[in-house]
PDB file of C-alpha atoms and ligand atoms in Angstrom:
ATOM      1  CA  MET A   1      19.477 -43.055 -15.138  1.00 43.00           C
ATOM      2  CA  THR A   2      21.790 -43.870 -17.479  1.00 42.00           C
ATOM      3  CA  LEU A   3      24.685 -42.862 -19.167  1.00 44.00           C
ATOM      4  CA  THR A   4      22.621 -43.258 -22.555  1.00 44.00           C
ATOM      5  CA  THR A   5      19.460 -40.850 -21.115  1.00 43.00           C
ATOM      6  CA  LEU A   6      22.540 -38.353 -18.535  1.00 41.00           C
ATOM      7  CA  LEU A   7      23.825 -37.853 -22.771  1.00 43.00           C
ATOM      8  CA  ALA A   8      20.356 -37.251 -24.174  1.00 45.00           C
ATOM      9  CA  LEU A   9      19.645 -34.934 -21.182  1.00 43.00           C
ATOM     10  CA  ALA A  10      22.729 -33.281 -21.624  1.00 43.00           C
ATOM     11  CA  ALA A  11      22.485 -32.801 -25.468  1.00 43.00           C
ATOM     12  CA  ALA A  12      18.355 -31.391 -25.170  1.00 43.00           C
ATOM     13  CA  ALA A  13      19.578 -28.602 -22.884  1.00 41.00           C
ATOM     14  CA  LEU A  14      22.587 -28.017 -25.114  1.00 40.00           C
ATOM     15  CA  ALA A  15      20.031 -27.322 -27.996  1.00 41.00           C
ATOM     16  CA  LEU A  16      17.816 -25.529 -26.016  1.00 39.00           C
ATOM     17  CA  HIS A  17      20.259 -22.930 -25.228  1.00 40.00           C
ATOM     18  CA  ALA A  18      21.860 -23.158 -28.563  1.00 38.00           C
ATOM     19  CA  ALA A  19      19.197 -22.321 -30.318  1.00 37.00           C
ATOM     20  CA  PRO A  20      18.188 -18.974 -29.610  1.00 38.00           C
ATOM     21  CA  ALA A  21      21.463 -17.813 -29.938  1.00 38.00           C
ATOM     22  CA  SER A  22      22.002 -19.168 -33.969  1.00 36.00           C
ATOM     23  CA  ALA A  23      20.908 -16.795 -35.007  1.00 42.00           C
ATOM     24  CA  HIS A  24      21.920 -12.973 -35.295  1.00 50.00           C
ATOM     25  CA  GLY A  25      19.174 -11.070 -33.531  1.00 47.00           C
ATOM     26  CA  ASP A  26      16.261 -13.448 -34.766  1.00 45.00           C
ATOM     27  CA  GLU A  27      14.330 -12.446 -32.345  1.00 46.00           C
ATOM     28  CA  ASP A  28      10.114 -11.339 -32.699  1.00 47.00           C
ATOM     29  CA  HIS A  29       9.262  -7.818 -33.561  1.00 47.00           C
ATOM     30  CA  ALA A  30       5.784  -8.051 -33.745  1.00 47.00           C
ATOM     31  CA  ALA A  31       6.154  -4.972 -31.029  1.00 54.00           C
ATOM     32  CA  PRO A  32       7.130  -1.640 -32.329  1.00 63.00           C
ATOM     33  CA  ARG A  33      10.471  -0.303 -30.679  1.00 72.00           C
ATOM     34  CA  ARG A  34       9.044   1.953 -27.492  1.00 84.00           C
ATOM     35  CA  TYR A  35      11.229   4.963 -28.159  1.00 89.00           C
ATOM     36  CA  ASP A  36      12.544   6.588 -24.498  1.00 89.00           C
ATOM     37  CA  ALA A  37      14.242   9.899 -24.973  1.00 87.00           C
ATOM     38  CA  ALA A  38      16.420   9.185 -21.975  1.00 88.00           C
ATOM     39  CA  LYS A  39      17.616   5.623 -23.419  1.00 89.00           C
ATOM     40  CA  VAL A  40      19.033   7.498 -26.430  1.00 91.00           C
ATOM     41  CA  GLU A  41      22.661   7.535 -26.934  1.00 90.00           C
ATOM     42  CA  GLU A  42      23.852   9.339 -29.328  1.00 91.00           C
ATOM     43  CA  THR A  43      26.818   8.071 -31.948  1.00 92.00           C
ATOM     44  CA  PRO A  44      28.785   9.707 -34.522  1.00 92.00           C
ATOM     45  CA  PHE A  45      26.771   9.310 -37.310  1.00 93.00           C
ATOM     46  CA  GLY A  46      23.323  10.517 -34.802  1.00 94.00           C
ATOM     47  CA  HIS A  47      21.354   8.901 -33.107  1.00 95.00           C
ATOM     48  CA  GLU A  48      17.901   7.010 -32.813  1.00 95.00           C
ATOM     49  CA  GLY A  49      14.781   8.898 -33.483  1.00 95.00           C
ATOM     50  CA  ASN A  50      11.812  10.383 -31.883  1.00 94.00           C
ATOM     51  CA  PRO A  51       9.349   8.391 -34.502  1.00 94.00           C
ATOM     52  CA  ALA A  52       6.986  11.749 -33.476  1.00 92.00           C
ATOM     53  CA  ASN A  53       9.708  14.232 -35.363  1.00 91.00           C
ATOM     54  CA  VAL A  54       9.570  11.488 -38.911  1.00 92.00           C
ATOM     55  CA  ARG A  55       8.899  14.016 -41.841  1.00 84.00           C
ATOM     56  CA  ARG A  56      10.274  11.199 -44.783  1.00 91.00           C
ATOM     57  CA  VAL A  57      10.283   7.511 -44.415  1.00 96.00           C
ATOM     58  CA  ILE A  58      12.411   6.270 -47.063  1.00 96.00           C
ATOM     59  CA  PRO A  59      11.392   2.298 -48.380  1.00 97.00           C
ATOM     60  CA  LEU A  60      13.842  -0.334 -49.007  1.00 97.00           C
ATOM     61  CA  GLY A  61      14.275  -3.448 -50.227  1.00 98.00           C
ATOM     62  CA  MET A  62      16.891  -6.363 -49.336  1.00 98.00           C
ATOM     63  CA  SER A  63      16.983  -9.230 -51.569  1.00 97.00           C
ATOM     64  CA  ASP A  64      18.995 -12.509 -51.508  1.00 98.00           C
ATOM     65  CA  ALA A  65      21.362 -11.284 -54.332  1.00 97.00           C
ATOM     66  CA  MET A  66      22.786  -9.322 -51.393  1.00 97.00           C
ATOM     67  CA  ARG A  67      21.811  -6.290 -52.266  1.00 98.00           C
ATOM     68  CA  PHE A  68      19.874  -2.951 -50.835  1.00 98.00           C
ATOM     69  CA  THR A  69      17.437  -1.150 -53.277  1.00 97.00           C
ATOM     70  CA  PRO A  70      17.800   1.964 -52.858  1.00 96.00           C
ATOM     71  CA  ALA A  71      21.513   1.686 -51.886  1.00 95.00           C
ATOM     72  CA  ASP A  72      22.174   4.705 -51.686  1.00 92.00           C
ATOM     73  CA  ILE A  73      20.523   8.227 -49.850  1.00 92.00           C
ATOM     74  CA  THR A  74      20.454  11.162 -48.749  1.00 89.00           C
ATOM     75  CA  VAL A  75      19.423  12.725 -45.718  1.00 90.00           C
ATOM     76  CA  GLN A  76      19.715  17.146 -44.050  1.00 85.00           C
ATOM     77  CA  ARG A  77      21.492  16.640 -41.239  1.00 86.00           C
ATOM     78  CA  GLY A  78      19.437  17.398 -38.689  1.00 87.00           C
ATOM     79  CA  GLU A  79      16.856  15.407 -40.155  1.00 89.00           C
ATOM     80  CA  THR A  80      15.317  12.350 -38.588  1.00 93.00           C
ATOM     81  CA  VAL A  81      13.756   9.778 -40.761  1.00 95.00           C
ATOM     82  CA  LYS A  82      12.100   5.783 -41.224  1.00 96.00           C
ATOM     83  CA  PHE A  83      14.306   3.571 -42.649  1.00 97.00           C
ATOM     84  CA  VAL A  84      10.923   0.980 -43.921  1.00 97.00           C
ATOM     85  CA  VAL A  85      13.298  -2.248 -44.792  1.00 98.00           C
ATOM     86  CA  ARG A  86      11.214  -4.495 -45.907  1.00 98.00           C
ATOM     87  CA  ASN A  87      12.873  -9.114 -46.740  1.00 98.00           C
ATOM     88  CA  ASP A  88      12.176  -9.711 -50.018  1.00 97.00           C
ATOM     89  CA  GLY A  89      14.511 -12.991 -49.867  1.00 97.00           C
ATOM     90  CA  LYS A  90      14.386 -16.241 -48.656  1.00 97.00           C
ATOM     91  CA  LEU A  91      17.320 -15.689 -46.260  1.00 97.00           C
ATOM     92  CA  LEU A  92      17.325 -13.714 -42.698  1.00 95.00           C
ATOM     93  CA  HIS A  93      18.960 -10.283 -43.812  1.00 96.00           C
ATOM     94  CA  GLU A  94      19.318  -7.388 -41.689  1.00 95.00           C
ATOM     95  CA  MET A  95      20.210  -3.378 -41.784  1.00 97.00           C
ATOM     96  CA  VAL A  96      22.575  -2.085 -39.923  1.00 96.00           C
ATOM     97  CA  LEU A  97      23.259   2.044 -40.199  1.00 97.00           C
ATOM     98  CA  GLY A  98      26.953   3.205 -38.900  1.00 95.00           C
ATOM     99  CA  THR A  99      30.164   4.129 -40.326  1.00 94.00           C
ATOM    100  CA  PRO A 100      32.405   2.586 -42.708  1.00 93.00           C
ATOM    101  CA  ALA A 101      34.839   2.143 -40.248  1.00 93.00           C
ATOM    102  CA  ASP A 102      32.762   0.339 -37.179  1.00 92.00           C
ATOM    103  CA  LEU A 103      30.153  -1.672 -39.774  1.00 93.00           C
ATOM    104  CA  LYS A 104      34.010  -3.219 -41.146  1.00 92.00           C
ATOM    105  CA  ALA A 105      34.742  -3.928 -38.008  1.00 91.00           C
ATOM    106  CA  HIS A 106      31.431  -5.406 -37.117  1.00 89.00           C
ATOM    107  CA  ALA A 107      30.983  -7.442 -40.591  1.00 89.00           C
ATOM    108  CA  ALA A 108      34.684  -9.162 -38.984  1.00 89.00           C
ATOM    109  CA  LEU A 109      33.104 -10.046 -35.695  1.00 87.00           C
ATOM    110  CA  MET A 110      30.393 -11.985 -36.878  1.00 85.00           C
ATOM    111  CA  GLN A 111      32.252 -14.130 -39.376  1.00 83.00           C
ATOM    112  CA  LYS A 112      34.229 -15.176 -36.594  1.00 84.00           C
ATOM    113  CA  PHE A 113      31.823 -15.588 -33.653  1.00 83.00           C
ATOM    114  CA  PRO A 114      28.010 -15.882 -36.038  1.00 79.00           C
ATOM    115  CA  GLU A 115      26.179 -16.379 -33.011  1.00 75.00           C
ATOM    116  CA  MET A 116      26.034 -13.317 -31.671  1.00 75.00           C
ATOM    117  CA  GLU A 117      23.358 -11.361 -30.923  1.00 71.00           C
ATOM    118  CA  HIS A 118      22.339  -7.343 -30.937  1.00 72.00           C
ATOM    119  CA  ALA A 119      19.321  -5.308 -30.913  1.00 80.00           C
ATOM    120  CA  SER A 120      20.551  -1.413 -30.899  1.00 88.00           C
ATOM    121  CA  PRO A 121      18.711   0.788 -32.572  1.00 93.00           C
ATOM    122  CA  ASN A 122      20.626   1.386 -35.489  1.00 95.00           C
ATOM    123  CA  MET A 123      19.404  -2.146 -36.913  1.00 94.00           C
ATOM    124  CA  ALA A 124      16.737  -4.097 -37.968  1.00 95.00           C
ATOM    125  CA  HIS A 125      16.764  -7.704 -38.257  1.00 94.00           C
ATOM    126  CA  VAL A 126      13.854  -8.904 -40.459  1.00 96.00           C
ATOM    127  CA  LYS A 127      13.025 -12.477 -41.426  1.00 96.00           C
ATOM    128  CA  PRO A 128      12.239 -13.886 -45.169  1.00 97.00           C
ATOM    129  CA  GLY A 129       8.715 -11.502 -46.172  1.00 97.00           C
ATOM    130  CA  ALA A 130       9.023  -9.227 -42.940  1.00 97.00           C
ATOM    131  CA  SER A 131       9.303  -5.527 -42.824  1.00 97.00           C
ATOM    132  CA  GLY A 132      11.431  -4.243 -39.989  1.00 96.00           C
ATOM    133  CA  GLU A 133      12.261  -0.289 -39.299  1.00 96.00           C
ATOM    134  CA  ILE A 134      14.821   2.175 -38.125  1.00 96.00           C
ATOM    135  CA  VAL A 135      13.912   5.470 -37.103  1.00 96.00           C
ATOM    136  CA  TRP A 136      17.233   7.476 -36.829  1.00 96.00           C
ATOM    137  CA  GLN A 137      18.404  11.026 -36.288  1.00 94.00           C
ATOM    138  CA  PHE A 138      21.375  12.049 -38.455  1.00 93.00           C
ATOM    139  CA  THR A 139      22.828  14.540 -36.721  1.00 90.00           C
ATOM    140  CA  LYS A 140      26.059  15.197 -38.094  1.00 88.00           C
ATOM    141  CA  ALA A 141      26.718  15.684 -41.752  1.00 86.00           C
ATOM    142  CA  GLY A 142      29.282  13.058 -43.531  1.00 88.00           C
ATOM    143  CA  ASP A 143      29.389  10.028 -45.228  1.00 90.00           C
ATOM    144  CA  PHE A 144      27.824   6.829 -43.111  1.00 95.00           C
ATOM    145  CA  GLN A 145      26.784   3.336 -44.648  1.00 96.00           C
ATOM    146  CA  PHE A 146      24.262   0.508 -44.215  1.00 97.00           C
ATOM    147  CA  ALA A 147      24.591  -2.956 -44.458  1.00 97.00           C
ATOM    148  CA  CYS A 148      23.626  -6.262 -43.944  1.00 96.00           C
ATOM    149  CA  LEU A 149      26.421  -8.274 -40.930  1.00 93.00           C
ATOM    150  CA  GLN A 150      24.807 -11.514 -41.304  1.00 92.00           C
ATOM    151  CA  PRO A 151      28.333 -13.797 -42.048  1.00 89.00           C
ATOM    152  CA  GLY A 152      29.223 -13.009 -45.886  1.00 90.00           C
ATOM    153  CA  HIS A 153      26.427 -11.338 -46.547  1.00 94.00           C
ATOM    154  CA  PHE A 154      28.455  -7.565 -46.525  1.00 94.00           C
ATOM    155  CA  GLU A 155      31.590  -8.996 -48.116  1.00 92.00           C
ATOM    156  CA  ALA A 156      29.286 -10.366 -50.884  1.00 96.00           C
ATOM    157  CA  GLY A 157      28.431  -6.025 -51.352  1.00 95.00           C
ATOM    158  CA  MET A 158      25.668  -6.051 -49.358  1.00 97.00           C
ATOM    159  CA  LEU A 159      26.318  -1.804 -48.136  1.00 95.00           C
ATOM    160  CA  GLY A 160      24.472   1.208 -48.868  1.00 96.00           C
ATOM    161  CA  ARG A 161      25.482   4.993 -48.627  1.00 94.00           C
ATOM    162  CA  VAL A 162      23.734   7.260 -46.335  1.00 94.00           C
ATOM    163  CA  LEU A 163      25.273  10.935 -47.816  1.00 90.00           C
ATOM    164  CA  VAL A 164      24.305  12.984 -44.786  1.00 90.00           C
ATOM    165  CA  ALA A 165      24.450  17.039 -46.080  1.00 85.00           C
ATOM    166  CA  GLY A 166      25.107  19.790 -43.930  1.00 82.00           C
ATOM    167  CA  ASP A 167      23.131  23.046 -43.893  1.00 73.00           C
ATOM    168  CA  ALA A 168      22.697  24.581 -47.347  1.00 70.00           C
ATOM    169  CA  PRO A 169      25.142  28.406 -46.577  1.00 74.00           C
ATOM    170  CA  ALA A 170      23.083  31.269 -45.782  1.00 80.00           C
ATOM    171  CA  MET A 171      22.522  33.551 -48.487  1.00 89.00           C
ATOM    172  CA  THR A 172      24.601  36.469 -48.715  1.00 93.00           C
ATOM    173  CA  GLN A 173      22.687  40.657 -50.029  1.00 94.00           C
ATOM    174  CA  GLY A 174      24.566  41.129 -53.805  1.00 96.00           C
ATOM    175  CA  GLU A 175      23.506  43.206 -57.145  1.00 97.00           C
ATOM    176  CA  VAL A 176      23.920  41.833 -60.509  1.00 97.00           C
ATOM    177  CA  ARG A 177      26.482  43.959 -62.605  1.00 97.00           C
ATOM    178  CA  ARG A 178      26.581  41.657 -65.530  1.00 97.00           C
ATOM    179  CA  ILE A 179      25.365  38.375 -66.878  1.00 97.00           C
ATOM    180  CA  ASP A 180      27.004  35.949 -69.502  1.00 96.00           C
ATOM    181  CA  LYS A 181      24.866  33.026 -70.173  1.00 93.00           C
ATOM    182  CA  ALA A 182      27.333  32.101 -73.084  1.00 93.00           C
ATOM    183  CA  GLN A 183      29.716  31.345 -70.609  1.00 93.00           C
ATOM    184  CA  GLY A 184      27.815  30.308 -67.474  1.00 92.00           C
ATOM    185  CA  LYS A 185      29.293  33.858 -65.678  1.00 95.00           C
ATOM    186  CA  LEU A 186      27.715  36.474 -63.396  1.00 96.00           C
ATOM    187  CA  THR A 187      29.202  39.406 -61.971  1.00 97.00           C
ATOM    188  CA  LEU A 188      28.379  40.556 -58.484  1.00 97.00           C
ATOM    189  CA  ARG A 189      29.162  43.390 -55.921  1.00 97.00           C
ATOM    190  CA  HIS A 190      28.176  41.636 -52.760  1.00 96.00           C
ATOM    191  CA  GLY A 191      28.782  41.809 -48.872  1.00 94.00           C
ATOM    192  CA  PRO A 192      30.889  39.170 -46.683  1.00 92.00           C
ATOM    193  CA  ILE A 193      30.050  35.970 -47.465  1.00 90.00           C
ATOM    194  CA  ALA A 194      30.548  33.869 -44.140  1.00 84.00           C
ATOM    195  CA  ASN A 195      31.322  30.071 -45.314  1.00 82.00           C
ATOM    196  CA  LEU A 196      33.930  31.524 -47.882  1.00 86.00           C
ATOM    197  CA  GLU A 197      35.921  33.404 -45.625  1.00 86.00           C
ATOM    198  CA  MET A 198      35.778  36.406 -48.546  1.00 91.00           C
ATOM    199  CA  PRO A 199      35.300  40.056 -47.955  1.00 94.00           C
ATOM    200  CA  GLY A 200      32.789  42.366 -49.953  1.00 95.00           C
ATOM    201  CA  MET A 201      33.862  42.814 -53.505  1.00 96.00           C
ATOM    202  CA  THR A 202      32.922  43.190 -56.837  1.00 97.00           C
ATOM    203  CA  MET A 203      33.627  40.170 -59.145  1.00 95.00           C
ATOM    204  CA  VAL A 204      32.928  37.126 -61.307  1.00 96.00           C
ATOM    205  CA  PHE A 205      31.093  33.834 -60.201  1.00 95.00           C
ATOM    206  CA  LYS A 206      30.508  30.590 -62.429  1.00 94.00           C
ATOM    207  CA  VAL A 207      27.236  29.740 -61.663  1.00 92.00           C
ATOM    208  CA  SER A 208      26.328  26.066 -60.795  1.00 85.00           C
ATOM    209  CA  ASP A 209      23.296  25.514 -62.814  1.00 86.00           C
ATOM    210  CA  PRO A 210      23.056  27.873 -66.156  1.00 89.00           C
ATOM    211  CA  ARG A 211      19.106  28.165 -65.093  1.00 88.00           C
ATOM    212  CA  LEU A 212      20.495  30.491 -62.541  1.00 91.00           C
ATOM    213  CA  LEU A 213      20.828  32.764 -65.020  1.00 94.00           C
ATOM    214  CA  GLU A 214      17.571  33.039 -66.502  1.00 90.00           C
ATOM    215  CA  ASN A 215      15.637  35.250 -64.832  1.00 87.00           C
ATOM    216  CA  LEU A 216      18.200  37.834 -63.671  1.00 93.00           C
ATOM    217  CA  ARG A 217      18.886  41.530 -64.972  1.00 94.00           C
ATOM    218  CA  GLU A 218      21.510  43.282 -64.397  1.00 95.00           C
ATOM    219  CA  GLY A 219      21.026  45.721 -61.887  1.00 95.00           C
ATOM    220  CA  ASP A 220      18.545  43.233 -59.881  1.00 95.00           C
ATOM    221  CA  THR A 221      19.216  43.534 -56.597  1.00 95.00           C
ATOM    222  CA  VAL A 222      19.471  39.764 -55.166  1.00 95.00           C
ATOM    223  CA  ARG A 223      20.092  36.481 -52.206  1.00 94.00           C
ATOM    224  CA  PHE A 224      22.529  34.458 -53.528  1.00 94.00           C
ATOM    225  CA  SER A 225      24.785  31.290 -51.754  1.00 91.00           C
ATOM    226  CA  ALA A 226      27.719  30.587 -53.087  1.00 91.00           C
ATOM    227  CA  GLU A 227      30.262  27.699 -52.581  1.00 86.00           C
ATOM    228  CA  ARG A 228      33.387  25.930 -54.184  1.00 82.00           C
ATOM    229  CA  VAL A 229      32.401  23.707 -56.231  1.00 77.00           C
ATOM    230  CA  ASN A 230      34.740  21.367 -57.959  1.00 74.00           C
ATOM    231  CA  GLY A 231      37.957  23.356 -57.150  1.00 79.00           C
ATOM    232  CA  ALA A 232      35.700  26.652 -58.020  1.00 85.00           C
ATOM    233  CA  ILE A 233      33.671  29.416 -56.397  1.00 90.00           C
ATOM    234  CA  ALA A 234      30.084  28.723 -57.567  1.00 91.00           C
ATOM    235  CA  VAL A 235      26.726  30.799 -57.689  1.00 93.00           C
ATOM    236  CA  THR A 236      24.871  27.634 -56.410  1.00 87.00           C
ATOM    237  CA  ALA A 237      21.104  29.469 -55.330  1.00 88.00           C
ATOM    238  CA  ILE A 238      20.276  32.809 -56.553  1.00 92.00           C
ATOM    239  CA  GLU A 239      16.314  34.847 -55.847  1.00 89.00           C
ATOM    240  CA  PRO A 240      15.732  38.133 -55.792  1.00 88.00           C
ATOM    241  CA  ALA A 241      16.135  40.342 -52.506  1.00 86.00           C
ATOM    242  CA  ALA A 242      12.724  40.772 -50.375  1.00 64.00           C
ATOM    243  CA  SER A 243      12.710  44.480 -50.984  1.00 52.00           C
ATOM    244  CA  ALA A 244      13.346  43.969 -55.728  1.00 41.00           C
ATOM    245  CA  ALA A 245      10.669  41.527 -56.021  1.00 42.00           C
ATOM    246  CA  ARG A 246       8.665  41.792 -59.089  1.00 44.00           C
TER     247      ARG A 246
HETATM  248 CU1  LIG B   1      21.832 -10.223 -45.962  1.00 73.60          CU
END
């Protein structure tokens, strides 16, 4: 065997090794990911979701302009959603869910080691013209992100936000004492408000939306939620109490 042949063989072997590692998880996702409850791992932003629990499908687009559409998504804590992410571009893109800190660190690693391959339930690598899926259950309220970590894409602004809203506060019983539509205010005699740690009393509330006052009458018995909104305590939901329903 000549030296030239040896070199050629070595080069061919290198090429074979290099090929599968040259892309960030450019594997074929023709077969959908199989859900295995025993292998689900908790993260600070939730865990892989059981496809049987999906109640909402969120379609997203990814483009070579380095954008996700939509880039702002709100889910409820506990909700299991399926992201169906379509690659409208000519480049490989991916959607990776995470905390802002995780994604930033991961993007920096991708710049340093562009040959890194990953396949985790919180990500979908999508070839041009194809679609990928992530089924995820958000178990904690908070501000999370999704990003494309193909080298340079995150840095070009290819990221979005997932706001996970906490549970709506429990409702409190009350009685309408006074309605001030002009000021958008409501006087309620109410029981203890757990989420505000407020004892029962009669007090004036703002309302988060003037429409909440539309169908109220003084003397009504109601159930309502109150929360701190921009530094003021406001009624955010109100309805006739069951016993007083008309
Ligand atoms: Cu991308």
